[in-house]
Coordinates of C-alpha atoms in Angstrom, one line a residue:
X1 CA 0.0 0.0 0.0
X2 CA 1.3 3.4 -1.3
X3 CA 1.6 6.2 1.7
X4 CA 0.2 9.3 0.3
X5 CA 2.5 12.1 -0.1
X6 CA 1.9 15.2 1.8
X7 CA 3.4 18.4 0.8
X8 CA 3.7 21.7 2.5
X9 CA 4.0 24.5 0.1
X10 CA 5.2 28.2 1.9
X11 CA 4.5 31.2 -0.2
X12 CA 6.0 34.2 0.1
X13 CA 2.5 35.5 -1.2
X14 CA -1.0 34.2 -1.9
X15 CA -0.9 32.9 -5.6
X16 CA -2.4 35.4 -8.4
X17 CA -2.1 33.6 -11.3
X18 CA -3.9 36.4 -13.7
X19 CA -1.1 39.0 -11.8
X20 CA 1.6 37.7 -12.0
X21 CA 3.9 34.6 -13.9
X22 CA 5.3 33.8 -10.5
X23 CA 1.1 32.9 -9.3
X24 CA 0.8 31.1 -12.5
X25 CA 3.9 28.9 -12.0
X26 CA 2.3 28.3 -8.4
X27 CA -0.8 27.2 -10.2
X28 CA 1.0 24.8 -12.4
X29 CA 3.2 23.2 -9.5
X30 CA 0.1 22.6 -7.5
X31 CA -1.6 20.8 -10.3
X32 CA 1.1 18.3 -11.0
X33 CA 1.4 17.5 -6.8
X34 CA -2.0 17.3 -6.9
X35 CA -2.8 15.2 -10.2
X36 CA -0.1 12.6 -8.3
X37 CA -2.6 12.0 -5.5
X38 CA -0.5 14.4 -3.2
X39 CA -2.5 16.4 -0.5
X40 CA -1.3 19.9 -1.0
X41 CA -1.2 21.9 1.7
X42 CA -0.5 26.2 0.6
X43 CA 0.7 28.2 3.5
X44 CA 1.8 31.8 3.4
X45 CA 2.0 34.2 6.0
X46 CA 1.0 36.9 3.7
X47 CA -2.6 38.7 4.2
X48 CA -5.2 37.4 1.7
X49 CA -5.7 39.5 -1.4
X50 CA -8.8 40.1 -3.9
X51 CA -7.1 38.4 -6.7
X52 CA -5.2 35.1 -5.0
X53 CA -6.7 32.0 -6.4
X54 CA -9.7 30.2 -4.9
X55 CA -7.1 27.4 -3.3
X56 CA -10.2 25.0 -2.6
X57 CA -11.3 24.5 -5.4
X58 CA -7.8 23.0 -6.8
X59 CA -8.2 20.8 -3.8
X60 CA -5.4 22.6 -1.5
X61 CA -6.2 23.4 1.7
X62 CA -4.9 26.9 2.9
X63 CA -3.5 28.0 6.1
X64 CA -2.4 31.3 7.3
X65 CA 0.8 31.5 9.5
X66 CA 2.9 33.5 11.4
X67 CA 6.6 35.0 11.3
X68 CA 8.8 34.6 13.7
X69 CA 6.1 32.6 15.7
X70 CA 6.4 28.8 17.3
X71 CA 3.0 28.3 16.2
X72 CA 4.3 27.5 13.2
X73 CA 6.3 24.5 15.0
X74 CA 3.2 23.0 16.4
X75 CA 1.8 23.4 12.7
X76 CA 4.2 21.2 11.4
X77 CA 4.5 18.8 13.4
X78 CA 0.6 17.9 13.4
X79 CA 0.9 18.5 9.8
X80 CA 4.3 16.2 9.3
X81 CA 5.1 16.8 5.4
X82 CA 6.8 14.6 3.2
X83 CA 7.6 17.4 0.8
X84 CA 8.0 21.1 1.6
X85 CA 8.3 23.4 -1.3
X86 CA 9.4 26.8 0.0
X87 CA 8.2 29.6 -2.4
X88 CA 11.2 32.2 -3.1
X89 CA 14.6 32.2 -0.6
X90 CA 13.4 34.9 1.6
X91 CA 10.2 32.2 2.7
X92 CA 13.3 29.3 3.1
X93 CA 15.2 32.0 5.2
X94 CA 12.0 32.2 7.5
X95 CA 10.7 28.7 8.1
X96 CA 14.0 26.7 6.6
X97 CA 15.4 26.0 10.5
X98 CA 12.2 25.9 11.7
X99 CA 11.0 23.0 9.2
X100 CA 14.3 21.3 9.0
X101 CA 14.0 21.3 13.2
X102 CA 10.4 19.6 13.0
X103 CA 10.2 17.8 10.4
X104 CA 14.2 16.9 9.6
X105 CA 13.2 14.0 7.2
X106 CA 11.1 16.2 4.7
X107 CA 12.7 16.8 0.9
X108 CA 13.2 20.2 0.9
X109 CA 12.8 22.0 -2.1
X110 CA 13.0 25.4 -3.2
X111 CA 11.1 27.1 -6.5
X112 CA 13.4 30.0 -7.2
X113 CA 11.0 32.0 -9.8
X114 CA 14.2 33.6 -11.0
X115 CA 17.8 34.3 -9.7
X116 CA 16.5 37.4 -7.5
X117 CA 20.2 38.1 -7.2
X118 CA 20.7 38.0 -11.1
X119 CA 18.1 40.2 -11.3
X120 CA 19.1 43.2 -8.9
X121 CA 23.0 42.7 -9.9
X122 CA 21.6 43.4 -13.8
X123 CA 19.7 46.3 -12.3
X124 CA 22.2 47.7 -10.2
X125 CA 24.2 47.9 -13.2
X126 CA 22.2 49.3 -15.7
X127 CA 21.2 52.3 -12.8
X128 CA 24.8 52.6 -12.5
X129 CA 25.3 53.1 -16.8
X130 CA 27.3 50.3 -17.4
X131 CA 27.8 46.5 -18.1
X132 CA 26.7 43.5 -16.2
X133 CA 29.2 41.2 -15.6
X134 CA 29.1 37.8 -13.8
X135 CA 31.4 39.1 -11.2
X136 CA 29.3 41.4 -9.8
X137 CA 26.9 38.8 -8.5
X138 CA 29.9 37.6 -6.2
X139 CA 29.6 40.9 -4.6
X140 CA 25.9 41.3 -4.3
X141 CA 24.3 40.6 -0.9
X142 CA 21.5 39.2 -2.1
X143 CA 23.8 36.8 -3.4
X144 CA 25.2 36.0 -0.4
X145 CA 21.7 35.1 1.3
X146 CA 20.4 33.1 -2.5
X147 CA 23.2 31.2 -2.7
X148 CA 23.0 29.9 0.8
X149 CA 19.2 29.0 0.1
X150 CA 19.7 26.9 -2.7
X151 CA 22.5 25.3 -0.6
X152 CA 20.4 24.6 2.6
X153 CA 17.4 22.8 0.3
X154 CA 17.6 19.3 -1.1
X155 CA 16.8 20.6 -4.5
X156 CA 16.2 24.0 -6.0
X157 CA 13.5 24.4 -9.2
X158 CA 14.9 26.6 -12.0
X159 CA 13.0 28.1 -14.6
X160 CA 16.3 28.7 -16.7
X161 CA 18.9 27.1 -18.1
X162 CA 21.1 30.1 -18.2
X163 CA 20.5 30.4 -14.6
X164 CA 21.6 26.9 -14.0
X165 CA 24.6 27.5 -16.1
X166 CA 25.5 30.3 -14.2
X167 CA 25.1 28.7 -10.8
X168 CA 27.3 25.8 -11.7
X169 CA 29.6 27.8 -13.3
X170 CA 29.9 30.9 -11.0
X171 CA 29.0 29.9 -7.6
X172 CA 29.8 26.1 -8.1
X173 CA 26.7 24.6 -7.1
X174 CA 26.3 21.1 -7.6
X175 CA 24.5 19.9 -10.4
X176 CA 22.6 17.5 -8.0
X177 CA 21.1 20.4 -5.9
X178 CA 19.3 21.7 -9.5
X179 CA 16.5 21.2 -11.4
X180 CA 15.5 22.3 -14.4
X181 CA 11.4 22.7 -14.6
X182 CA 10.2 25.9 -16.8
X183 CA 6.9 26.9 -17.0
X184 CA 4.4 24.1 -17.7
X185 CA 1.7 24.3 -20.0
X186 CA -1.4 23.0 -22.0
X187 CA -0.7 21.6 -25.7
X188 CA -2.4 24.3 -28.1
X189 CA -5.4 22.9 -29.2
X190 CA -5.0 23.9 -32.9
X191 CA -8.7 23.5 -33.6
X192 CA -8.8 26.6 -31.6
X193 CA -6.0 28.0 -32.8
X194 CA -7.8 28.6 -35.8
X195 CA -10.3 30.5 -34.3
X196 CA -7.6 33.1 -33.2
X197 CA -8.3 36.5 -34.5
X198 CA -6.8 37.0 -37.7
X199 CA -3.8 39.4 -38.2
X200 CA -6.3 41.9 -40.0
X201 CA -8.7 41.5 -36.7
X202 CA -6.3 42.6 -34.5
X203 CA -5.1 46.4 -34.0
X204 CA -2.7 47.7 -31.4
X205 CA 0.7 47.4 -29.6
X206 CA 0.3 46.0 -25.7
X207 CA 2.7 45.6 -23.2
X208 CA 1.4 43.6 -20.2
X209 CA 3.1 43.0 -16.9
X210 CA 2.8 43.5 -12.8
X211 CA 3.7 46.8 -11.8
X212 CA 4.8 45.3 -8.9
X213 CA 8.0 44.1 -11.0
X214 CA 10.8 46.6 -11.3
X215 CA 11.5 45.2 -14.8
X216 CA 8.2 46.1 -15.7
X217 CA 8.4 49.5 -14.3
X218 CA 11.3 50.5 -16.1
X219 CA 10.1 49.3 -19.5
X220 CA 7.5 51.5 -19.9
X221 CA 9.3 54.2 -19.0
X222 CA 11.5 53.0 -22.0
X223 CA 8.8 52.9 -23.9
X224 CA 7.4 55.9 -23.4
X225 CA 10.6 58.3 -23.4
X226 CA 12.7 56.3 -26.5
X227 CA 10.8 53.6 -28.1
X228 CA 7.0 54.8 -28.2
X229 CA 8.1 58.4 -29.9
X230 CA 10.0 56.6 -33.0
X231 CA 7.1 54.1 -33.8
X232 CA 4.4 57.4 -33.7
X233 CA 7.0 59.6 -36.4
X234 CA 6.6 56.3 -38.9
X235 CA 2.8 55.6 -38.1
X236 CA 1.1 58.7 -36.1
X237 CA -2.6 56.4 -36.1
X238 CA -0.4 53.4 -33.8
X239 CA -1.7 52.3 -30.1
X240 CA -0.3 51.0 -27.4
X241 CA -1.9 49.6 -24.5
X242 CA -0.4 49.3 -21.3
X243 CA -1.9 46.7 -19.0
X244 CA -0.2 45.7 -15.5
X245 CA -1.5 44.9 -11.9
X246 CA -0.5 47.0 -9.1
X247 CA -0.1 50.6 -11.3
X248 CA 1.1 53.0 -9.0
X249 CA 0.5 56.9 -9.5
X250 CA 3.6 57.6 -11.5
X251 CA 2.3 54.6 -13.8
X252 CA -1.4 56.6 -14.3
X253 CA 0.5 59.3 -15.0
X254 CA 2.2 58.2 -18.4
X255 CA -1.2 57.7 -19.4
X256 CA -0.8 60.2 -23.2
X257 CA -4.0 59.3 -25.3
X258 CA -3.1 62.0 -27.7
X259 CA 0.3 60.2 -28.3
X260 CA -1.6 57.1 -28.7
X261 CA 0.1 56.0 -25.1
X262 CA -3.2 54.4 -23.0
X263 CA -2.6 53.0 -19.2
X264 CA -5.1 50.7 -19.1
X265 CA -4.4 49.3 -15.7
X266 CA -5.2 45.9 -14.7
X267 CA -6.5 43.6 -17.3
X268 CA -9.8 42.0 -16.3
X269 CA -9.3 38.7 -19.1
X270 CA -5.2 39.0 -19.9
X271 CA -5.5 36.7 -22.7
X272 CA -8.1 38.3 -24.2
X273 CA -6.1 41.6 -24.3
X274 CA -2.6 39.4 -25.9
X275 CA -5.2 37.6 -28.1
X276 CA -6.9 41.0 -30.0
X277 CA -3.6 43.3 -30.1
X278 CA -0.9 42.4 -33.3
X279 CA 2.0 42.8 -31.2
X280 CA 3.3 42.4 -27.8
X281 CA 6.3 44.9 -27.0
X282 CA 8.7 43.6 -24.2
X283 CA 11.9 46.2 -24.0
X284 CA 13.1 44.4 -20.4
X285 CA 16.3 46.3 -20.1
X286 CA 17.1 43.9 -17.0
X287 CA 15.9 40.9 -15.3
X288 CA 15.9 37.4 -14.9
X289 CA 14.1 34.3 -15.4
X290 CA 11.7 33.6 -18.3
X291 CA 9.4 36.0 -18.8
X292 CA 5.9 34.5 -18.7
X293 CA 4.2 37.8 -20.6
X294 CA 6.2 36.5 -24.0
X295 CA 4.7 32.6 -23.0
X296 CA 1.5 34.2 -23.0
X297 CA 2.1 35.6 -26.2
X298 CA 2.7 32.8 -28.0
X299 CA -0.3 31.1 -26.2
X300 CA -2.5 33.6 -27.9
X301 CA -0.7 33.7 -31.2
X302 CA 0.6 37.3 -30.8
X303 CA 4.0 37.9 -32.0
X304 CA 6.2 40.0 -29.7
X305 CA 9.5 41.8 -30.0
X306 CA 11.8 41.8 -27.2
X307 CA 15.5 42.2 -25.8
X308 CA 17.9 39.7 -25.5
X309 CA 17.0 39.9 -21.7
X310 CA 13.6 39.3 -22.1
X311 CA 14.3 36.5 -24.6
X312 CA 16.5 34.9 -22.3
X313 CA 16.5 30.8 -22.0
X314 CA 12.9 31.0 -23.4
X315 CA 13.5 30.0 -27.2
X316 CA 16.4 27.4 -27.2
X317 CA 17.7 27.0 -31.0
X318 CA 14.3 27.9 -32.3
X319 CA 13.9 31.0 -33.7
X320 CA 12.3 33.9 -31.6
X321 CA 7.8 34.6 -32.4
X322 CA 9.1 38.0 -33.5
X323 CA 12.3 39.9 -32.8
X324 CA 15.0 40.5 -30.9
X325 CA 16.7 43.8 -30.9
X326 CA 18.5 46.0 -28.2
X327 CA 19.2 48.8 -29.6
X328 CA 16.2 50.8 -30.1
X329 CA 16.0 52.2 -33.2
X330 CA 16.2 48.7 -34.7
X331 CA 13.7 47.9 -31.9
X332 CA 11.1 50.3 -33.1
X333 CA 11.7 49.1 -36.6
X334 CA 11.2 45.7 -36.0
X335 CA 8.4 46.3 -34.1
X336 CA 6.3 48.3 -37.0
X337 CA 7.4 45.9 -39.6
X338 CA 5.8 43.1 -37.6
X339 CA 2.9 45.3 -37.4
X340 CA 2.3 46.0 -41.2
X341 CA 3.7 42.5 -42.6
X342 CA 1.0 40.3 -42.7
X343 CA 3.6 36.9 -44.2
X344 CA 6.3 37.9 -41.4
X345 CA 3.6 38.1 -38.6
X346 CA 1.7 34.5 -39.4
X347 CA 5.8 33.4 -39.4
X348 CA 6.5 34.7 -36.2
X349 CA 3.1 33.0 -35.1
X350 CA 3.8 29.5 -36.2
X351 CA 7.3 30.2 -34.8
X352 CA 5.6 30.7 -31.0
X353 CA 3.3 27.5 -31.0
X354 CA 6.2 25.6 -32.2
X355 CA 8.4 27.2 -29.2
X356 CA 5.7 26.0 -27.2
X357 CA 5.3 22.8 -28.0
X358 CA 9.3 21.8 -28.6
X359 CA 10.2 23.6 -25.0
X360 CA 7.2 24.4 -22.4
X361 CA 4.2 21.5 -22.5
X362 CA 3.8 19.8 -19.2
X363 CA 3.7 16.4 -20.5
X364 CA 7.8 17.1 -21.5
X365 CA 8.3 17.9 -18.1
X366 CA 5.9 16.1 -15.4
X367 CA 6.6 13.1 -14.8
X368 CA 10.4 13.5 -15.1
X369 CA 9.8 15.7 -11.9
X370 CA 7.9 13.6 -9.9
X371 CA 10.3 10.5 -10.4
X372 CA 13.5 12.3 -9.8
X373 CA 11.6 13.8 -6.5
X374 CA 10.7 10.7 -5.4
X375 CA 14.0 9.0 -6.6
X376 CA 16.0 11.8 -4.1
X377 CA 13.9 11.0 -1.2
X378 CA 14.8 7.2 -1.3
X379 CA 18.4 8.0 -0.7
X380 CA 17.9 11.6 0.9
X381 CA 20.9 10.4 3.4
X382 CA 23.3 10.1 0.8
X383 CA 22.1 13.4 -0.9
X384 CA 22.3 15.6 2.3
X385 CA 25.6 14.2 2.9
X386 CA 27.0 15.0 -0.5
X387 CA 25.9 18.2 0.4
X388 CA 28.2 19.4 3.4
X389 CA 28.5 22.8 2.3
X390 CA 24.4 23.1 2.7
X391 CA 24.9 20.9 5.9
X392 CA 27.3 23.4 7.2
X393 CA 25.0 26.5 6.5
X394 CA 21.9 24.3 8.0
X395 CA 24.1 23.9 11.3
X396 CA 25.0 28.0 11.2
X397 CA 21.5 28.9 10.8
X398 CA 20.0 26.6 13.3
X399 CA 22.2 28.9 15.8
X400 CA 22.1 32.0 14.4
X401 CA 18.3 32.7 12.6
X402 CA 16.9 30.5 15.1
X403 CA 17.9 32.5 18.2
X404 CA 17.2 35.9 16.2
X405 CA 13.8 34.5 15.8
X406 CA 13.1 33.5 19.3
X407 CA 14.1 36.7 20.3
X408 CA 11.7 38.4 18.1
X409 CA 9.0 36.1 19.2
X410 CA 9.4 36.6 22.9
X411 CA 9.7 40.3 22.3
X412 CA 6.4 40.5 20.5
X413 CA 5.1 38.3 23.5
X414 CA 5.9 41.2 25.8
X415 CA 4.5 43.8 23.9

């Protein structure tokens, strides 16, 4: 008789799947536990939000917890997890000790999203008006604390296989402590495919991403200072619509109808927005990860142009659904010749489903998972003590965090 798996999944937030790519990757890793027979259970100690998924409905039962709090210990305990999946390092930094102290035997995993420290290195730079280079992530902080993460857990989930690359290569992580899993999704049902608006049904530029997201941020602004301004002197009828959760004042205030520039805000059916605009414009000027707003094109048959950031790990050896340009002259070019070429559009269409299916469907990717999961925890001794560098860090943390905490906790106890 099979025992049934249970895992414990931390979040940093509340999934929001029509937000953000980080909820929809929640989503996805929730639906293969569960379609396993898994009992999933989603804990966050963030406060619930308008937009975070109905988690009862996918069968997950949902429990709010509390930092720095022992609570969480009696929790665990009852709870005893096979499998805890901690959502982003700063959630493994918070309940890491706490779950390796109560439940020692538990696979720990960590989903990464993207290499945070990747991220605010490239941004740092870029701020700072010049080049990223690999060494400057040895001197980022955030670093420091990342890397330590991914060295604590059993196994840490990328999302890109530049990211592995550069994690092996730069901070010598073992290759056992990495696994590859991108975004998961449905196979395109071509039948519907066809049912796609056509490229003369569709009309408008859009740009779609959480405000929340520096990246984001900062590429409208690019947009709307360099990019926008050379697409309107070659075609002075164009639109572009900006969609995003989370747009903060200085967002609303880029709002230009007359220069054809429209906030739009938070898009009420995202798909539906990608699926009736000709072209998605991505000018990520930093970042990391793979950038679920270009998945999401492809989905809807949308051709996009983009940077070589924002293209990043997504497309293998395929060719790109669009273009990929950094400079932006050549971006805006790009950008209206996919607009008014009808041949080069339906190209960079077909080129997006077959990204799809070559590098994203779950099917590539499930079961793959589960197995080498499962295979881990049957010799999770020998794994952990492969590991001493993470052993090490687990021992420094128990003494260090661990206190820090408990002195937070009885501090809050006093008032």
């Amino acid at each position: 008789m099979n025992v049934i798996q249970r895992v414990l999944i931390i979040g940093f937030v509340w999934p929001e799947p029509n937000s953000s790519a980080a909820g929809g990757r929640m989503v996805q890793l929730i639906s293969v536990f569960a379609a396993q027979g898994f009992e999933v259970t989603f804990a966050s100690p963030a406060m619930d939000s308008d937009y975070m998924v109905d988690l009862e409905s996918l069968g997950v039962t949902k429990k709010s917890i509390a930092l720095n709090c022992s609570s969480f210990d009696v929790f665990v305990q009852e709870l005893n997890p096979s499998i805890v999946l901690f959502d982003r390092f700063m959630i493994e930094e918070q309940f890491g000790w706490r779950v390796s102290e109560n439940c020692p035997d538990a696979l720990r995993l960590l989903d990464t999203e993207d290499l945070h420290c990747l991220r605010l290195a490239r941004q740092k730079a870029f701020k700072e008006k010049r080049s990223f280079s690999t060494d400057d992530l040895l001197i980022e902080d955030s670093a420091k604390r990342e890397i330590a993460s991914i060295l604590r857990c059993d196994v840490s989930l990328m999302i890109s296989e530049y990211e592995i690359e550069l994690l092996q290569n730069v901070f010598k992580i073992d290759a056992d402590l990495l696994y590859y899993l991108p975004l998961l999704l449905e196979p395109i049902d071509h039948s519907t495919s066809q049912n796609l608006p056509s490229f003369e049904n569709r009309n408008s530029f859009v740009f779609i991403g959480n405000f929340l997201h520096e990246p984001n941020w900062n590429a409208v602004q690019y947009l709307k200072e360099t990019i926008w301004p050379l697409i309107r002197k070659q075609m002075p009828e164009a639109v572009l619509q900006i969609y995003g959760a989370y747009p903060s004042q200085k967002i609303v205030q880029l709002h230009q109808p007359k220069d054809g520039f429209h906030i739009m805000g938070r898009a009420d059916d995202a798909q539906e927005v990608v699926r009736n605009a000709r072209v998605v414009l991505a000018p990520l000027r930093f970042g990391a990860g793979i950038k679920g707003k270009l998945l999401e094109a492809m989905q809807c048959g949308t051709p996009s142009v983009t940077t070589t950031i924002g293209a990043e790990s997504m497309c293998g050896d395929l060719p790109w659904n669009g273009f990929i340009a950094d400079d932006p002259q050549v971006f805006a070019k790009k950008a209206m010749e996919l607009y008014q070429d009808k041949i080069l559009w339906q190209k960079a269409q077909k080129n997006g489903f077959e990204i799809i299916e070559k590098r994203y469907l779950k099917s590539l990717f499930e079961d793959d998972f589960v197995e080498h999961i499962l295979k881990v925890q049957t010799r999770l001794k020998q794994h952990r003590m492969n590991n001493f560098m993470g052993a090490l860090l687990q021992h420094h943390t128990l003494t260090s965090t661990k206190y820090m905490s408990r002195w937070i906790e009885e501090k809050n106890r006093k008032g």
